[in-house]
């Protein structure tokens, strides 16, 4: 993966911020683009150490892992985004990174859902698929009926209450979903079994069978 920093001006608060990313795979990928958002206790480097960037990039996807401001390596800034800034953060970034007519798969872990929710809710026509890893769900952005058709893969650790109100709300919000529970896994379930995580994301994004028999797939 290659490090990349670009400046992005928010259409919400008009502040220009540097965004630090790790990018892998071909820039003109025919398979599509996967955008990955880490959780609060982690960073963009989590996906490098886990092998996610290499696995997905080598499979032919263009992968953009974002370091979220106020978290991670702090290379995207020390200050956390407020609700207003978060509302357009991903849309403004992808305007610079992805052609306007291209749909993307969003992968969000836990806190990463606060960045993913506004984009998935307000720009669902640009979402080929959504992988939520017990991600925070901000339902105020999910009022469009188009959200109901977004193909969604819900990943949850068995030790993280997969029958919780949060999990049930996620399933209600995205009726076009399939849920996979990682056995004996904590909140960041991908750490328990990276191989399972990678193969699920690849099958979801590419429709290539990998033994999981997923019934829901991204729609690039």
Short mmCIF file of C-alpha atoms in Angstrom, two decimals:
data_model
loop_
_atom_site.label_atom_id
_atom_site.label_comp_id
_atom_site.label_asym_id
_atom_site.label_seq_id
_atom_site.Cartn_x
_atom_site.Cartn_y
_atom_site.Cartn_z
CA UNK A 1 0.00 0.00 0.00
CA UNK A 2 1.06 3.58 -0.71
CA UNK A 3 0.56 6.52 1.66
CA UNK A 4 -1.36 9.45 0.24
CA UNK A 5 -2.30 12.82 1.75
CA UNK A 6 -4.65 15.23 -0.03
CA UNK A 7 -6.39 18.43 1.03
CA UNK A 8 -10.17 18.36 1.08
CA UNK A 9 -12.47 21.33 1.67
CA UNK A 10 -15.68 20.55 3.51
CA UNK A 11 -18.92 21.75 1.97
CA UNK A 12 -20.42 21.64 5.47
CA UNK A 13 -18.10 23.90 7.49
CA UNK A 14 -15.82 25.16 4.66
CA UNK A 15 -12.68 24.06 6.50
CA UNK A 16 -9.84 22.58 4.43
CA UNK A 17 -8.32 19.49 6.04
CA UNK A 18 -5.53 17.12 5.10
CA UNK A 19 -6.73 13.54 4.73
CA UNK A 20 -4.18 10.75 5.20
CA UNK A 21 -4.86 7.44 3.48
CA UNK A 22 -3.23 4.17 2.53
CA UNK A 23 -4.11 3.12 -1.01
CA UNK A 24 -3.57 -0.21 -2.76
CA UNK A 25 -4.58 -1.94 -5.97
CA UNK A 26 -4.85 -0.57 -9.51
CA UNK A 27 -6.05 3.01 -9.84
CA UNK A 28 -8.16 2.07 -12.88
CA UNK A 29 -9.50 -1.13 -11.34
CA UNK A 30 -12.14 -2.93 -13.36
CA UNK A 31 -13.35 -4.65 -10.18
CA UNK A 32 -14.24 -1.48 -8.31
CA UNK A 33 -13.23 0.64 -5.33
CA UNK A 34 -13.48 -0.36 -1.67
CA UNK A 35 -13.28 2.39 0.97
CA UNK A 36 -12.36 1.30 4.52
CA UNK A 37 -13.00 3.24 7.74
CA UNK A 38 -11.40 2.13 11.02
CA UNK A 39 -12.78 2.09 14.55
CA UNK A 40 -11.94 4.46 17.41
CA UNK A 41 -9.20 2.32 18.98
CA UNK A 42 -7.53 1.63 15.63
CA UNK A 43 -6.01 3.42 12.64
CA UNK A 44 -5.49 3.18 8.91
CA UNK A 45 -2.42 1.08 9.73
CA UNK A 46 -4.66 -1.63 11.23
CA UNK A 47 -5.70 -2.63 7.72
CA UNK A 48 -2.07 -2.74 6.59
CA UNK A 49 -0.96 -4.92 9.50
CA UNK A 50 -3.97 -7.20 9.08
CA UNK A 51 -3.11 -7.68 5.42
CA UNK A 52 -6.43 -6.26 4.22
CA UNK A 53 -4.87 -3.71 1.86
CA UNK A 54 -2.63 -6.32 0.26
CA UNK A 55 -5.30 -9.03 0.00
CA UNK A 56 -7.95 -6.80 -1.57
CA UNK A 57 -5.46 -4.84 -3.69
CA UNK A 58 -3.86 -8.02 -5.04
CA UNK A 59 -7.33 -9.29 -5.88
CA UNK A 60 -7.70 -6.33 -8.25
CA UNK A 61 -9.75 -3.90 -6.18
CA UNK A 62 -8.70 -0.32 -5.64
CA UNK A 63 -8.63 0.06 -1.86
CA UNK A 64 -8.73 3.39 -0.03
CA UNK A 65 -8.24 3.18 3.75
CA UNK A 66 -8.86 6.49 5.49
CA UNK A 67 -7.26 7.70 8.72
CA UNK A 68 -10.09 9.48 10.54
CA UNK A 69 -9.26 12.89 12.10
CA UNK A 70 -8.74 12.86 15.86
CA UNK A 71 -8.19 9.10 15.87
CA UNK A 72 -5.74 6.67 14.37
CA UNK A 73 -2.27 7.94 13.50
CA UNK A 74 -3.45 11.58 13.81
CA UNK A 75 -1.97 12.18 10.36
CA UNK A 76 -5.40 13.46 9.29
CA UNK A 77 -5.28 15.95 12.16
CA UNK A 78 -5.61 15.96 15.93
CA UNK A 79 -9.09 17.46 16.08
CA UNK A 80 -12.11 15.20 15.91
CA UNK A 81 -14.87 16.07 13.47
CA UNK A 82 -18.12 17.42 14.83
CA UNK A 83 -21.48 16.21 13.54
CA UNK A 84 -21.64 18.91 10.88
CA UNK A 85 -18.17 18.15 9.49
CA UNK A 86 -18.81 14.40 9.51
CA UNK A 87 -21.97 14.86 7.44
CA UNK A 88 -20.06 15.59 4.22
CA UNK A 89 -16.59 14.26 5.04
CA UNK A 90 -16.67 11.11 2.95
CA UNK A 91 -18.62 12.66 0.07
CA UNK A 92 -16.11 15.52 -0.20
CA UNK A 93 -13.18 13.11 -0.07
CA UNK A 94 -14.56 10.75 -2.69
CA UNK A 95 -15.21 13.67 -5.03
CA UNK A 96 -11.42 13.88 -5.30
CA UNK A 97 -10.67 10.17 -5.28
CA UNK A 98 -13.36 8.46 -7.37
CA UNK A 99 -15.12 9.41 -10.65
CA UNK A 100 -18.56 10.88 -10.04
CA UNK A 101 -20.35 8.05 -11.85
CA UNK A 102 -18.56 5.25 -9.99
CA UNK A 103 -20.21 3.31 -7.20
CA UNK A 104 -18.09 2.15 -4.26
CA UNK A 105 -18.20 -0.43 -1.49
CA UNK A 106 -17.93 1.10 1.98
CA UNK A 107 -16.45 -0.95 4.83
CA UNK A 108 -16.95 0.66 8.25
CA UNK A 109 -15.84 -0.67 11.62
CA UNK A 110 -17.51 0.61 14.80
CA UNK A 111 -16.85 4.37 15.04
CA UNK A 112 -16.20 4.42 11.29
CA UNK A 113 -19.95 4.27 10.94
CA UNK A 114 -20.18 7.92 11.98
CA UNK A 115 -18.31 8.76 8.77
CA UNK A 116 -20.05 6.14 6.63
CA UNK A 117 -23.65 6.82 7.72
CA UNK A 118 -24.08 10.23 6.04
CA UNK A 119 -22.64 8.96 2.76
CA UNK A 120 -24.60 5.70 2.73
CA UNK A 121 -27.80 7.53 3.67
CA UNK A 122 -27.54 10.64 1.52
CA UNK A 123 -25.67 9.16 -1.45
CA UNK A 124 -27.00 5.61 -1.54
CA UNK A 125 -27.08 5.71 -5.35
CA UNK A 126 -23.27 5.76 -5.18
CA UNK A 127 -23.02 2.83 -2.76
CA UNK A 128 -22.46 -0.50 -4.49
CA UNK A 129 -22.53 -2.19 -1.11
CA UNK A 130 -22.04 -1.55 2.58
CA UNK A 131 -20.06 -3.76 4.96
CA UNK A 132 -20.81 -2.78 8.55
CA UNK A 133 -18.60 -4.31 11.22
CA UNK A 134 -20.81 -3.55 14.22
CA UNK A 135 -20.59 0.03 12.95
CA UNK A 136 -22.31 2.94 14.62
CA UNK A 137 -25.60 3.67 12.92
CA UNK A 138 -26.77 7.26 12.66
CA UNK A 139 -30.37 6.82 11.65
CA UNK A 140 -31.04 10.52 11.03
CA UNK A 141 -29.26 10.07 7.68
CA UNK A 142 -31.22 6.95 6.73
CA UNK A 143 -34.62 8.42 5.85
CA UNK A 144 -34.40 7.94 2.08
CA UNK A 145 -36.23 4.86 0.82
CA UNK A 146 -33.21 4.17 -1.42
CA UNK A 147 -31.28 3.04 1.65
CA UNK A 148 -33.52 0.00 1.84
CA UNK A 149 -32.07 -1.38 -1.39
CA UNK A 150 -28.38 -0.96 -0.46
CA UNK A 151 -26.76 -4.43 -0.42
CA UNK A 152 -25.41 -4.79 3.12
CA UNK A 153 -23.12 -7.32 4.76
CA UNK A 154 -23.36 -7.17 8.56
CA UNK A 155 -20.37 -8.64 10.41
CA UNK A 156 -20.56 -9.18 14.16
CA UNK A 157 -18.57 -10.96 16.84
CA UNK A 158 -20.46 -13.56 18.85
CA UNK A 159 -19.11 -12.01 22.08
CA UNK A 160 -20.42 -8.57 21.05
CA UNK A 161 -24.16 -9.16 21.54
CA UNK A 162 -25.28 -9.84 17.95
CA UNK A 163 -28.88 -9.73 19.16
CA UNK A 164 -28.50 -6.28 20.71
CA UNK A 165 -30.72 -3.30 19.94
CA UNK A 166 -27.89 -1.87 17.84
CA UNK A 167 -27.67 -5.02 15.73
CA UNK A 168 -31.43 -5.22 15.31
CA UNK A 169 -31.59 -1.55 14.28
CA UNK A 170 -28.90 -2.20 11.68
CA UNK A 171 -30.87 -5.10 10.23
CA UNK A 172 -34.08 -3.04 10.16
CA UNK A 173 -32.38 -0.10 8.45
CA UNK A 174 -30.83 -2.29 5.74
CA UNK A 175 -33.43 -4.93 4.87
CA UNK A 176 -31.32 -6.08 1.88
CA UNK A 177 -28.74 -7.60 4.22
CA UNK A 178 -26.99 -10.76 5.23
CA UNK A 179 -25.49 -11.12 8.70
CA UNK A 180 -22.43 -13.23 9.48
CA UNK A 181 -21.50 -13.84 13.13
CA UNK A 182 -17.83 -14.59 13.85
CA UNK A 183 -17.56 -17.40 16.44
CA UNK A 184 -15.86 -16.53 19.76
CA UNK A 185 -15.03 -13.08 18.41
CA UNK A 186 -15.02 -9.67 20.14
CA UNK A 187 -16.28 -6.30 18.90
CA UNK A 188 -13.48 -5.98 16.27
CA UNK A 189 -14.37 -9.44 14.96
CA UNK A 190 -11.99 -9.15 11.99
CA UNK A 191 -9.05 -9.47 14.40
CA UNK A 192 -10.21 -12.93 15.45
CA UNK A 193 -10.22 -14.33 11.93
CA UNK A 194 -8.69 -12.03 9.28
CA UNK A 195 -8.91 -14.77 6.66
CA UNK A 196 -12.66 -15.11 7.15
CA UNK A 197 -13.05 -11.33 7.07
CA UNK A 198 -11.10 -10.97 3.83
CA UNK A 199 -12.87 -13.80 2.05
CA UNK A 200 -16.29 -12.45 3.04
CA UNK A 201 -15.50 -8.95 1.80
CA UNK A 202 -14.13 -10.34 -1.47
CA UNK A 203 -17.13 -12.60 -2.06
CA UNK A 204 -19.50 -9.75 -1.25
CA UNK A 205 -17.70 -7.31 -3.56
CA UNK A 206 -16.92 -9.63 -6.45
CA UNK A 207 -19.61 -12.37 -6.37
CA UNK A 208 -16.74 -14.86 -6.70
CA UNK A 209 -17.66 -17.93 -4.63
CA UNK A 210 -15.44 -18.53 -1.62
CA UNK A 211 -17.52 -21.05 0.26
CA UNK A 212 -19.74 -18.66 2.23
CA UNK A 213 -22.78 -18.84 -0.07
CA UNK A 214 -23.59 -15.18 0.39
CA UNK A 215 -27.03 -14.28 -0.95
CA UNK A 216 -26.38 -10.54 -0.92
CA UNK A 217 -23.66 -8.98 -3.06
CA UNK A 218 -22.43 -5.52 -3.98
CA UNK A 219 -23.87 -4.06 -7.14
CA UNK A 220 -21.20 -2.12 -8.99
#
